Tab-separated table of C-alpha atoms in Angstrom:
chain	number	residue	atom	x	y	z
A	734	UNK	CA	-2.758	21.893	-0.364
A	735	UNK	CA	-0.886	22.468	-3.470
A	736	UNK	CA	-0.872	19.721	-6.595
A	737	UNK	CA	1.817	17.733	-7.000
A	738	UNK	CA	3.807	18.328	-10.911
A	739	UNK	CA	4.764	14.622	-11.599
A	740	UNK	CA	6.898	15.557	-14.022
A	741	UNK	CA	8.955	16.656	-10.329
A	742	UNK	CA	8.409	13.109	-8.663
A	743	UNK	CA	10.617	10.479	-7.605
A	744	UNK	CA	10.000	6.613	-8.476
A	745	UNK	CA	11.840	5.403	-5.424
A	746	UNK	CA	9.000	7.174	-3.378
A	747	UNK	CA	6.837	4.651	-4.517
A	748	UNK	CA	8.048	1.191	-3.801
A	749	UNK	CA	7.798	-1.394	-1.517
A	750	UNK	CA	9.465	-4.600	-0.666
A	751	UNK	CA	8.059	-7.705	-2.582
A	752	UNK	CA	9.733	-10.784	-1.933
A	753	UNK	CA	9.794	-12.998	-5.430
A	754	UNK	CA	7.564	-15.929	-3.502
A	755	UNK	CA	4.690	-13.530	-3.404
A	756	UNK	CA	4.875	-13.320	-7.272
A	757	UNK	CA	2.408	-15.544	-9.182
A	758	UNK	CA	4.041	-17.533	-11.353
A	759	UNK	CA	1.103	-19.750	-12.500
A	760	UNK	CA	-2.859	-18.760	-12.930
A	761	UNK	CA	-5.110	-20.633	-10.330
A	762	UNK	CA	-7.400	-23.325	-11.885
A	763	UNK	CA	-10.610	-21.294	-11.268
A	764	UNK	CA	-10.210	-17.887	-12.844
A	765	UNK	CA	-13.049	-17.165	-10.049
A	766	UNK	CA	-11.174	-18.608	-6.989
A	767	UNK	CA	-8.587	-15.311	-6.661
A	768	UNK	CA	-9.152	-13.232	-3.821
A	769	UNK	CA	-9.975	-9.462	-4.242
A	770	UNK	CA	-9.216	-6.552	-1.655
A	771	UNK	CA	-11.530	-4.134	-1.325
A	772	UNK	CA	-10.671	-0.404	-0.861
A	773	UNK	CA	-13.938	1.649	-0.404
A	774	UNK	CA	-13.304	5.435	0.780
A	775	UNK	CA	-10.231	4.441	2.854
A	776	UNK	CA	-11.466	1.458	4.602
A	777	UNK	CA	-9.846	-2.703	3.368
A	778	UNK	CA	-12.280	-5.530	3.435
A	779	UNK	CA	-10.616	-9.155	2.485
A	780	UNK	CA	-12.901	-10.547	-0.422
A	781	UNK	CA	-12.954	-13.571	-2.934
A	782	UNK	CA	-13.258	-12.089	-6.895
A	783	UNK	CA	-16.517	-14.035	-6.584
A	784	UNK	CA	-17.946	-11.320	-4.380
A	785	UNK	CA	-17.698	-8.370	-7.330
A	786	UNK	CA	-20.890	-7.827	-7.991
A	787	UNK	CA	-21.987	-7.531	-4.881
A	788	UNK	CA	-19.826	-4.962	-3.981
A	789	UNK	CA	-19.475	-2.405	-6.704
A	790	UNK	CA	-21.751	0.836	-6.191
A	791	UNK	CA	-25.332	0.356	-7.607
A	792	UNK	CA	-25.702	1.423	-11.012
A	793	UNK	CA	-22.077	1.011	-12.141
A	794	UNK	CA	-20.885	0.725	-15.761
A	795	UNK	CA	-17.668	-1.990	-15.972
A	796	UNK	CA	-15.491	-0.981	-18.981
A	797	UNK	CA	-13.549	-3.660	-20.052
A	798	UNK	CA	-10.165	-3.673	-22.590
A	799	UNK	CA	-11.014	-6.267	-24.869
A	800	UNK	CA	-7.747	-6.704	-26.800
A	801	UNK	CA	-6.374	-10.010	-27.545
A	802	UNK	CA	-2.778	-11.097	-27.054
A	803	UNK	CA	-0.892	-12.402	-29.518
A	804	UNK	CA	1.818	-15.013	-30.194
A	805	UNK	CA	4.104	-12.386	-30.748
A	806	UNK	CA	7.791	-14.357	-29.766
A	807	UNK	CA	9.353	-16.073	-32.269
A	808	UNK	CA	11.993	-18.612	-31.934
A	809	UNK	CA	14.187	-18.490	-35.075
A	810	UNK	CA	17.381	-20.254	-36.025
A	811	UNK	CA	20.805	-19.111	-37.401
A	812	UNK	CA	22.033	-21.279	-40.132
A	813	UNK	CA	24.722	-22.264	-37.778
A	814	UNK	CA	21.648	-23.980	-35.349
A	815	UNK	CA	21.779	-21.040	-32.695
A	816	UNK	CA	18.722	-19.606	-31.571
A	817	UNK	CA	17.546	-16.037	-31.913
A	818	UNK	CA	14.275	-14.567	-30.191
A	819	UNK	CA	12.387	-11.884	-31.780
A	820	UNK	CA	9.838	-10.104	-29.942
A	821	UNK	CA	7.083	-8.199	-32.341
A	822	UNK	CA	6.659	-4.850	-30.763
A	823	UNK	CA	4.934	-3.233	-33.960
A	824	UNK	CA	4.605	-3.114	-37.288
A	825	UNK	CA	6.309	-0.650	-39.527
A	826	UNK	CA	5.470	-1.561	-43.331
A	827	UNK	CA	3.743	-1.703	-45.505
A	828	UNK	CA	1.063	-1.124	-42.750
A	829	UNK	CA	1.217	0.599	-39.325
A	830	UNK	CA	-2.173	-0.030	-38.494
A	831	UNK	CA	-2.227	-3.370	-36.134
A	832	UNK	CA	-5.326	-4.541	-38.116
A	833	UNK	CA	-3.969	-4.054	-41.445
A	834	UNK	CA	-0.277	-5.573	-40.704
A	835	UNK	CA	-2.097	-8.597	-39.299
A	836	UNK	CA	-3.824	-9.254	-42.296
A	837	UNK	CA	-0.874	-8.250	-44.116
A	838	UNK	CA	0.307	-11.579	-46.925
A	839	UNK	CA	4.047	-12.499	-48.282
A	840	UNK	CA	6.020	-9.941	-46.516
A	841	UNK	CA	5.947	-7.603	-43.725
A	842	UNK	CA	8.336	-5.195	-41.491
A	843	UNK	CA	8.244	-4.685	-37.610
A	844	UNK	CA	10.145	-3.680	-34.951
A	845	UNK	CA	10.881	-6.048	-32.791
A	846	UNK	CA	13.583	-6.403	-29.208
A	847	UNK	CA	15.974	-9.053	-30.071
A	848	UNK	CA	17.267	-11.972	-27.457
A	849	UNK	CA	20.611	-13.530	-28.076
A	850	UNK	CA	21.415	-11.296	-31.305
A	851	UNK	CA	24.929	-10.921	-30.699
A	852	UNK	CA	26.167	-13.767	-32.506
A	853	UNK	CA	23.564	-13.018	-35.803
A	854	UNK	CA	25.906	-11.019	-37.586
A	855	UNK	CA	24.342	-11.039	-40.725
A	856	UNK	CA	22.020	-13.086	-43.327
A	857	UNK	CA	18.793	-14.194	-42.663
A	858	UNK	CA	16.935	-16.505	-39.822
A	859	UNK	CA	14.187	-19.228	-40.169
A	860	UNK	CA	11.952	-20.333	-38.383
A	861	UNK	CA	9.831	-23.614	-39.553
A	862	UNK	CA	6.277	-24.498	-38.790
A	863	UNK	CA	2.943	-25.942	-39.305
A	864	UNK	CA	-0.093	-24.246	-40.087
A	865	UNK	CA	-3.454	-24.931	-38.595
A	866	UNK	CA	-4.318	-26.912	-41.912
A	867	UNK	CA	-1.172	-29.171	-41.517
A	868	UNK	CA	0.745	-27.285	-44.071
A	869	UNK	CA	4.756	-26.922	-43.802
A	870	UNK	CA	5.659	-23.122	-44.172
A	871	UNK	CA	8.929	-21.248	-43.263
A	872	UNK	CA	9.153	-17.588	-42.075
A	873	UNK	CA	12.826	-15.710	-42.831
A	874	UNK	CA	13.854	-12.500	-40.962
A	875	UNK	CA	16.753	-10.430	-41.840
A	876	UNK	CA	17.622	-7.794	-39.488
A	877	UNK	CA	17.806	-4.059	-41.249
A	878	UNK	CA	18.357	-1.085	-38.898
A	879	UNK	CA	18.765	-1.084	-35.299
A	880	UNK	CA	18.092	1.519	-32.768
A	881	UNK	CA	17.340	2.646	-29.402
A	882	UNK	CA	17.315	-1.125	-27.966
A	883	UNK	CA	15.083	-2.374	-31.312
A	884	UNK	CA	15.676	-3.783	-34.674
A	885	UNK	CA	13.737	-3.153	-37.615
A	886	UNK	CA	13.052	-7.022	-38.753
A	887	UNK	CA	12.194	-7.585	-42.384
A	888	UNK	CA	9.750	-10.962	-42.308
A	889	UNK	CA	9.072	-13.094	-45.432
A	890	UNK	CA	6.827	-16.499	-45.517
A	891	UNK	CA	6.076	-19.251	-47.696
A	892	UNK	CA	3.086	-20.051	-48.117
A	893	UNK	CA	3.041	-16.536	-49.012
A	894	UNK	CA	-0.897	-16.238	-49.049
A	895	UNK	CA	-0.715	-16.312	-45.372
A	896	UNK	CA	-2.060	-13.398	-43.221
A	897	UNK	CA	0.597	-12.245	-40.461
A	898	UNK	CA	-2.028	-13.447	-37.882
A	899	UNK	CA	-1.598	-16.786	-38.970
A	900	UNK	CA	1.773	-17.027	-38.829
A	901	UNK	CA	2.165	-15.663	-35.034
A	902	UNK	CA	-0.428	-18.374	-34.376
A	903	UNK	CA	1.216	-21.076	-35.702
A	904	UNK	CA	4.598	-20.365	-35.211
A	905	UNK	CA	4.348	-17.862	-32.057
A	906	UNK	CA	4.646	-17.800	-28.663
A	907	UNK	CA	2.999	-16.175	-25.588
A	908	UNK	CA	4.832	-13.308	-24.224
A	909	UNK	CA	4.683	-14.431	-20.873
A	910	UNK	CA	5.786	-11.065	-18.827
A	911	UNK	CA	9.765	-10.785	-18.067
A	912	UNK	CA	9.237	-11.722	-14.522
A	913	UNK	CA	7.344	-15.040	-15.079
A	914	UNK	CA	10.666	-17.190	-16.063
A	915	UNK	CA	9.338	-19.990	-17.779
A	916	UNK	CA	8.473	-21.305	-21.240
A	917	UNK	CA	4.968	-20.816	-22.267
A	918	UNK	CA	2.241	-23.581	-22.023
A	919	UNK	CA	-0.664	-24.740	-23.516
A	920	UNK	CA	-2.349	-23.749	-20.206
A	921	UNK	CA	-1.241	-20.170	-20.561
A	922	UNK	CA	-2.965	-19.795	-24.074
A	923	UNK	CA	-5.996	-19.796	-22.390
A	924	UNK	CA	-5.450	-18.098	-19.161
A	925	UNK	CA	-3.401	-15.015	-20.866
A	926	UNK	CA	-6.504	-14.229	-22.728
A	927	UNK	CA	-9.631	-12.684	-20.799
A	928	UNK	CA	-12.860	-14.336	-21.586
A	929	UNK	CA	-14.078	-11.605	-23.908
A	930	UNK	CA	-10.968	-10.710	-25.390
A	931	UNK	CA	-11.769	-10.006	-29.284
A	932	UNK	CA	-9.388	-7.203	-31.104
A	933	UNK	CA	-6.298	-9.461	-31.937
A	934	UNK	CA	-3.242	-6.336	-31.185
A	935	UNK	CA	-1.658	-6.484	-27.295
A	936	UNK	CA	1.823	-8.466	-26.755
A	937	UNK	CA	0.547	-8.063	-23.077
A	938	UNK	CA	-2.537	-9.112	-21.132
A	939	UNK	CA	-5.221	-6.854	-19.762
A	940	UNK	CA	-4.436	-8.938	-16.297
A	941	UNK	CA	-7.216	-7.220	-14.615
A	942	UNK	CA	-9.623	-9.041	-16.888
A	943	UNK	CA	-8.368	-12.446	-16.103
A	944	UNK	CA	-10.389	-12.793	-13.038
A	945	UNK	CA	-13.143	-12.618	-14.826
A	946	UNK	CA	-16.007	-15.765	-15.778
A	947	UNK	CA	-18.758	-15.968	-18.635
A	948	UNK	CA	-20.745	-17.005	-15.317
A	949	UNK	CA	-19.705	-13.692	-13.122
A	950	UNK	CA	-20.379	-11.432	-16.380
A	951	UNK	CA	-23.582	-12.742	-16.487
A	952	UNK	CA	-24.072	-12.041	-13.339
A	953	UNK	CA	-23.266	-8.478	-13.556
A	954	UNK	CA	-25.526	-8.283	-16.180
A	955	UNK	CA	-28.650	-9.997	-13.780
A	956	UNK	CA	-27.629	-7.363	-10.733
A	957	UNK	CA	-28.241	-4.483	-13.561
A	958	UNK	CA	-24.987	-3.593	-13.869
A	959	UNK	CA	-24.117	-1.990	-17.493
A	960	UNK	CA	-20.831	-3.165	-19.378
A	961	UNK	CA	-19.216	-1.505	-22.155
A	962	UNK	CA	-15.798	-2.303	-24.077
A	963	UNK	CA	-12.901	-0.353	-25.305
A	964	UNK	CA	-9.534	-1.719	-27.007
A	965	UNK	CA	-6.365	-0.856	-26.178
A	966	UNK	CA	-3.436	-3.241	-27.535
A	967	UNK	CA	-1.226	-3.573	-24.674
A	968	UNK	CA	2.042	-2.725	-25.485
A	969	UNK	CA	5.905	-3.922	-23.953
A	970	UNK	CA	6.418	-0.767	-22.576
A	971	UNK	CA	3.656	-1.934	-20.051
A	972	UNK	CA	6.783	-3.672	-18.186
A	973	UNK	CA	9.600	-0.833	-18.982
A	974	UNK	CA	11.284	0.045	-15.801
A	975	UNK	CA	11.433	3.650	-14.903
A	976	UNK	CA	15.049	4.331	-14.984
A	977	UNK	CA	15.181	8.017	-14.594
A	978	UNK	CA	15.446	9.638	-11.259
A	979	UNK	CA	12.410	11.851	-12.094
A	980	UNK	CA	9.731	11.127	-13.853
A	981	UNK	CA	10.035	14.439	-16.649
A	982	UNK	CA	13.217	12.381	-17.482
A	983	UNK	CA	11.044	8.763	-18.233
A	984	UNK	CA	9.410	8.853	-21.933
A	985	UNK	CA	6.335	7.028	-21.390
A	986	UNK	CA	5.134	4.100	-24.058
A	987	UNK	CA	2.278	5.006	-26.375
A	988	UNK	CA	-0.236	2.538	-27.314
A	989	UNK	CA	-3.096	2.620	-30.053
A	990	UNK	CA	-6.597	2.164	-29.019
A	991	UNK	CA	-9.921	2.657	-30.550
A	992	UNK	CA	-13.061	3.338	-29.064
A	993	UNK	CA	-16.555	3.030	-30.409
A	994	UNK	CA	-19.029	6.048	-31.175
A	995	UNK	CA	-21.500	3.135	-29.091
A	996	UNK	CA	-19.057	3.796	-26.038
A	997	UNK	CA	-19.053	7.371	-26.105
A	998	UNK	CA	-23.007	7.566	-26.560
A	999	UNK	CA	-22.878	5.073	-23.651
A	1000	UNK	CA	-20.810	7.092	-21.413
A	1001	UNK	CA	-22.725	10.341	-22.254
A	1002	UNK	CA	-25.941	8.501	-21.351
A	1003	UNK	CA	-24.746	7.071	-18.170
A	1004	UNK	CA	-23.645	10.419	-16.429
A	1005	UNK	CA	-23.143	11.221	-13.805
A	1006	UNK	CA	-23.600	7.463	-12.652
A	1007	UNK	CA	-20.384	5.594	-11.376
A	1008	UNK	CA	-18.069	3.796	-14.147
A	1009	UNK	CA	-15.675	1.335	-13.280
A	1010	UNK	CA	-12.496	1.095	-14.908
A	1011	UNK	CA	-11.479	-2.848	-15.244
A	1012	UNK	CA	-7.977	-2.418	-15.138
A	1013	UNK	CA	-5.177	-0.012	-15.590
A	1014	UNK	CA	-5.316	-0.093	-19.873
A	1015	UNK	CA	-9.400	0.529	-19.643
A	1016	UNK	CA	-8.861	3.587	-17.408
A	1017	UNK	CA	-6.086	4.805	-19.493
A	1018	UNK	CA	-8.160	4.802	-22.283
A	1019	UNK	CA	-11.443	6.469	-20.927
A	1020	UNK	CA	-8.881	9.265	-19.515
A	1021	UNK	CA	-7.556	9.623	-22.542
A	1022	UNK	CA	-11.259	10.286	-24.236
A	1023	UNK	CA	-11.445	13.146	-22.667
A	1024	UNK	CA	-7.983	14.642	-22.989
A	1025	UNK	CA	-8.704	13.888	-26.998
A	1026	UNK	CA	-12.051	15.445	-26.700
A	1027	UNK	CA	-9.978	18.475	-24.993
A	1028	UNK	CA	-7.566	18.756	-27.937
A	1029	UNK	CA	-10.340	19.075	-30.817
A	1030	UNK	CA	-11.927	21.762	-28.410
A	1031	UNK	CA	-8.508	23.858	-27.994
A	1032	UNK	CA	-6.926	22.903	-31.755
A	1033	UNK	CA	-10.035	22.463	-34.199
A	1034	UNK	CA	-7.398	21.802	-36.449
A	1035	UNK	CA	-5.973	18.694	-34.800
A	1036	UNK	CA	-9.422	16.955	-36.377
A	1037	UNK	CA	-7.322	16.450	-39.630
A	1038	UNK	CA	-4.302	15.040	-37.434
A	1039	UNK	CA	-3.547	12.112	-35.863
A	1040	UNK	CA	-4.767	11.811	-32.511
A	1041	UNK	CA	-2.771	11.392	-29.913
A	1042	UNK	CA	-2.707	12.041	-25.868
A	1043	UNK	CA	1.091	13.051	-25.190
A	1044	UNK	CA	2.644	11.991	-21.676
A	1045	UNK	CA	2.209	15.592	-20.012
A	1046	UNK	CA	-0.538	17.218	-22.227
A	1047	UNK	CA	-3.070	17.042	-19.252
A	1048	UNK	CA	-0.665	18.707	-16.774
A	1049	UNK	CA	0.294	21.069	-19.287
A	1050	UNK	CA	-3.643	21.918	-20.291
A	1051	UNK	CA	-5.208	21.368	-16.591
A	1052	UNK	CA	-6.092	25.666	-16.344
A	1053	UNK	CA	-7.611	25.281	-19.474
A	1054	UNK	CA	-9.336	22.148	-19.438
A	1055	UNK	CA	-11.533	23.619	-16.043
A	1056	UNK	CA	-13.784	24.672	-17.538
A	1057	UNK	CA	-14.078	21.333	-20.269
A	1058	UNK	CA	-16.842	18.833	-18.740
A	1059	UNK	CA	-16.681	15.463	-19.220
A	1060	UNK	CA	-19.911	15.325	-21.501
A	1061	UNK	CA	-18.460	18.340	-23.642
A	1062	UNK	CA	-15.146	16.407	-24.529
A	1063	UNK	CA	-17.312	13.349	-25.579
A	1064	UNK	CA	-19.768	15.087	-27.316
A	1065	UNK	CA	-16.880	16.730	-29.241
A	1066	UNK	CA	-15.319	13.427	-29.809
A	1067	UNK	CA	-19.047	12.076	-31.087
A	1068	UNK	CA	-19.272	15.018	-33.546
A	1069	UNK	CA	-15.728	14.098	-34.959
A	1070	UNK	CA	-16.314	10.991	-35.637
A	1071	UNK	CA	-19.775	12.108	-37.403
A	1072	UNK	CA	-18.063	14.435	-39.630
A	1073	UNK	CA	-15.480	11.463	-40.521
A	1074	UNK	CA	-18.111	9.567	-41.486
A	1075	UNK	CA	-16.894	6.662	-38.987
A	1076	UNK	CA	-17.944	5.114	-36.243
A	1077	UNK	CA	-14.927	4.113	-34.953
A	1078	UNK	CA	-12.290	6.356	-32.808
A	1079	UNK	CA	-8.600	5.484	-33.809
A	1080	UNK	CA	-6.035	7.084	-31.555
A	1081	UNK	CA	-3.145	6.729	-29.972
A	1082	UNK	CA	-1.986	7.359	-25.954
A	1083	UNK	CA	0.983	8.324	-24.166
A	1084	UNK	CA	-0.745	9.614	-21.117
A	1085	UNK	CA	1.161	8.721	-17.646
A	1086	UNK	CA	-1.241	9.103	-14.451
A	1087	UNK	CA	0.459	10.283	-11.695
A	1088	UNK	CA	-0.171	11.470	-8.238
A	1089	UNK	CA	-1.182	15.607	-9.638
A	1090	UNK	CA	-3.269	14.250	-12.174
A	1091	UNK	CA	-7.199	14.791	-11.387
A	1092	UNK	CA	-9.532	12.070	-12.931
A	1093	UNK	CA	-12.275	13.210	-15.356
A	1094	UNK	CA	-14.508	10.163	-16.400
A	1095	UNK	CA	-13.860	7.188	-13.946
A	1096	UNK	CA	-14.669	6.868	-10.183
A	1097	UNK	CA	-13.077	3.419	-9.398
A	1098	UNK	CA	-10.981	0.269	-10.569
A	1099	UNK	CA	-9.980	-3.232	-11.029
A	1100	UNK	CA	-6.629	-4.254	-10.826
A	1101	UNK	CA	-4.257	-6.287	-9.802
A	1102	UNK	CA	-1.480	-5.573	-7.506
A	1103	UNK	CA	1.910	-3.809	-9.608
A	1104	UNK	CA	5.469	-3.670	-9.598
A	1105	UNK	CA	7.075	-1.452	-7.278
A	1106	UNK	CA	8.778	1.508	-8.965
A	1107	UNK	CA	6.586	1.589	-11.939
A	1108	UNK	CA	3.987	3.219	-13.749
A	1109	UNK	CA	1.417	1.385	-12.739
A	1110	UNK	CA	1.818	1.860	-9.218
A	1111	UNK	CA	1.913	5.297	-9.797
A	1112	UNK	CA	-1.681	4.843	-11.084
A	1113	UNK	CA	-2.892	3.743	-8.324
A	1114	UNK	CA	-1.448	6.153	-5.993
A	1115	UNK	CA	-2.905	8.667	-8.249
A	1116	UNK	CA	-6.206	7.408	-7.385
A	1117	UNK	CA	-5.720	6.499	-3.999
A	1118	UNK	CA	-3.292	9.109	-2.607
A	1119	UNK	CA	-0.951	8.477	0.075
A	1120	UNK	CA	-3.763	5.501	1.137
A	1121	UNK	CA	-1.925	3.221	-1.908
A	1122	UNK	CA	0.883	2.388	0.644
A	1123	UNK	CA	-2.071	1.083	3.085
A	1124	UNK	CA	-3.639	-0.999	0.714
A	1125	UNK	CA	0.165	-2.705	-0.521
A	1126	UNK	CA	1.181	-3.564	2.969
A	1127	UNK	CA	-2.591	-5.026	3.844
A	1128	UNK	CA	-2.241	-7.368	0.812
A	1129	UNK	CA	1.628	-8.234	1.342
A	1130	UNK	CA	0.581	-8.850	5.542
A	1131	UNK	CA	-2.606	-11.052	4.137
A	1132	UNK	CA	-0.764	-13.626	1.978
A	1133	UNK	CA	-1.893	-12.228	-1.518
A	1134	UNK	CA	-0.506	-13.103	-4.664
A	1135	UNK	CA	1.360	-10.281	-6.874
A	1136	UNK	CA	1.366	-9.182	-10.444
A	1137	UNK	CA	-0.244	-10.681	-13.375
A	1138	UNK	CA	-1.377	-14.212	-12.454
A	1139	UNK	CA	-1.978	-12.517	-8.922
A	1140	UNK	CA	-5.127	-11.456	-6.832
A	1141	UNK	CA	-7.087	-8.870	-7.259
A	1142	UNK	CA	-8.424	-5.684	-6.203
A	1143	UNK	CA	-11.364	-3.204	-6.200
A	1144	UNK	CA	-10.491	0.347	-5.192
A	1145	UNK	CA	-13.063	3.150	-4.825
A	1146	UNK	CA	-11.544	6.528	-3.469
């Protein structure tokens, strides 16, 4: 049977019909209370979430994203009293490092997607609030360049000792995604955040994650079930529709994530046992591990580089990497890190998972169900195969809910 090249597939062969009442447009009370389909080797069981840990393969290690969204829509005002919406996509200066720009005082530059910016024409926008002490402070923007759909957003504040953290706290809101079309609520800042969620960076939520209880965790924990964490800040391009009419034509979003030199050591150590990927952004990132630990194999010098997963660089490297185990790309990742003198991984991803791509360090995953035509479903027909459209049309036929605040699933190929 000859491989697939995604770079040669169609988005319109993976879609489906999904009527807009099957979309979740509020989370259920009881994080707990969704319902969960469960895929194992072909064959759909109806679950509650509830049942998880009773039916993921003995021995398992969960890895969970634990990135925290932030407040990153803000609601300014033209001096005329008009409203303008900018959407922080990522920071530009003085810092582009997510944790630095946070913590970044007085001033600050990001690129942001602007709503209702044809009528700013020029001059600056406010936006006033209160801080969590009860202080008055203003933010100004002024727009500087704009390009490919963004705008580079010069921010300034008063009081200027403020972190950038602060301010998106106080004067932010949650970026609900597109398709949820409503104003965000107090109820959402709690139940657009997973339970562990810790690494303040994503302007999306690891949905996978919301299921998830301190009670069902703990849980895991009793059954013996191991649990490790990687961050990935979940980016907009999470919800960017694939325009192109094949997929070498659709530049995939790259997102930063780090990774501990504690993961790797527990990944190494838990071979050739099962790990579970909880949701799309965690398997992205274990992928990507090895595809990094690939790179410093095949291009010693990349260890002085940036590093970065490109969208087709495991297609492109698949002959070569056959020979690459899993355990050799993370011990090559361990010894980077070693010679850094860190023991933190900082990289960044592009990497799009398509049906082609073969999977080196996860065997199943948690998710919920995706957007036809999109990346994400082409994740999960990646793992799955042709057996994706199977498990859509069981959930649609079975009264499931759909997309972020939706149900979930648990597939094992």
């Amino acid at each position: 049977m000859t491989t697939p090249d995604p770079r040669q597939l169609s988005i319109h062969d993976f879609t489906y019909p999904l009527p807009a009442e099957r979309i979740a447009p509020e989370p259920l009370p009881d994080r707990a209370a969704s319902r969960l389909l469960l895929s194992r080797h072909g064959h759909i069981a109806d679950k509650q979430f509830r049942d998880l840990p009773g039916e993921l393969p003995p021995g398992a290690l969960l890895v969970f994203n634990d990135t925290r969204v932030v407040r990153a829509r803000l609601l300014a005002r033209r001096p005329t009293g008009g409203q303008v919406e900018l959407f922080c996509l990522e920071p530009v200066a003085p810092h582009r490092s997510l944790e630095l720009a946070l913590q970044q005082t007085n001033h600050a530059t990001w690129r942001c997607l602007v709503g209702n910016g044809r009528r700013w024409k020029e001059g600056p926008v406010t936006l006033e609030f209160t801080t969590a002490d009860g202080q008055t402070a203003t933010l100004t923007a002024v727009r500087q360049t704009q390009e490919a759909g963004t705008a580079l957003i010069d921010f300034s504040w008063e009081p200027a000792e403020l972190p950038f953290a602060e301010v998106l706290r106080a004067a932010g809101h949650l970026p609900l995604p597109p398709y949820i079309d409503r104003p965000d609520t107090a109820a959402d800042a709690v139940r657009y955040q997973t339970v562990y969620a810790a690494t303040e960076g994503a302007v999306a939520a690891p949905t996978a994650g919301l299921h998830f209880t301190p009670e069902i965790l703990a849980e895991l924990q009793e059954k013996g079930f191991e649990i490790g964490h990687v961050t990935l800040h979940v980016g907009a391009g999470t919800f960017q529709p694939v325009k192109a009419d094949r997929m070498a034509e659709h530049p995939m979003h790259t997102e930063p994530i780090l990774v501990t030199a504690a993961l790797l050591r527990q990944l190494l150590a838990h071979r050739p046992r099962p790990v579970i990927a909880v949701g799309t952004t965690s398997l992205r990132t274990l992928e990507t591990l090895y595809w990094l630990g690939v790179g410093l194999l095949k291009e010693p010098a990349a260890r002085h580089a940036e590093l970065l997963v490109t969208q087709w660089q495991p297609y492109d490297w698949a002959d070569e990497a056959a020979s690459i185990t899993a355990e050799t790309a993370l011990t090559a990742l361990l010894k980077h890190l070693e010679q850094r003198g860190t023991d933190t991984l900082e990289a960044r991803t592009q990497l799009l998972i398509a049906p082609g791509y073969r999977f080196r360090l996860i065997d199943g995953l948690i998710t919920n169900f995706h957007q036809p035509e999109s990346t994400l479903l082409l994740l999960v027909a990646a793992l799955l195969g042709p057996g994706w459209r199977q498990v859509y049309e069981h959930a649609l036929a079975h009264g499931y809910r759909f997309l972020s605040y939706g149900d979930s699933s648990l597939l094992l190929p």
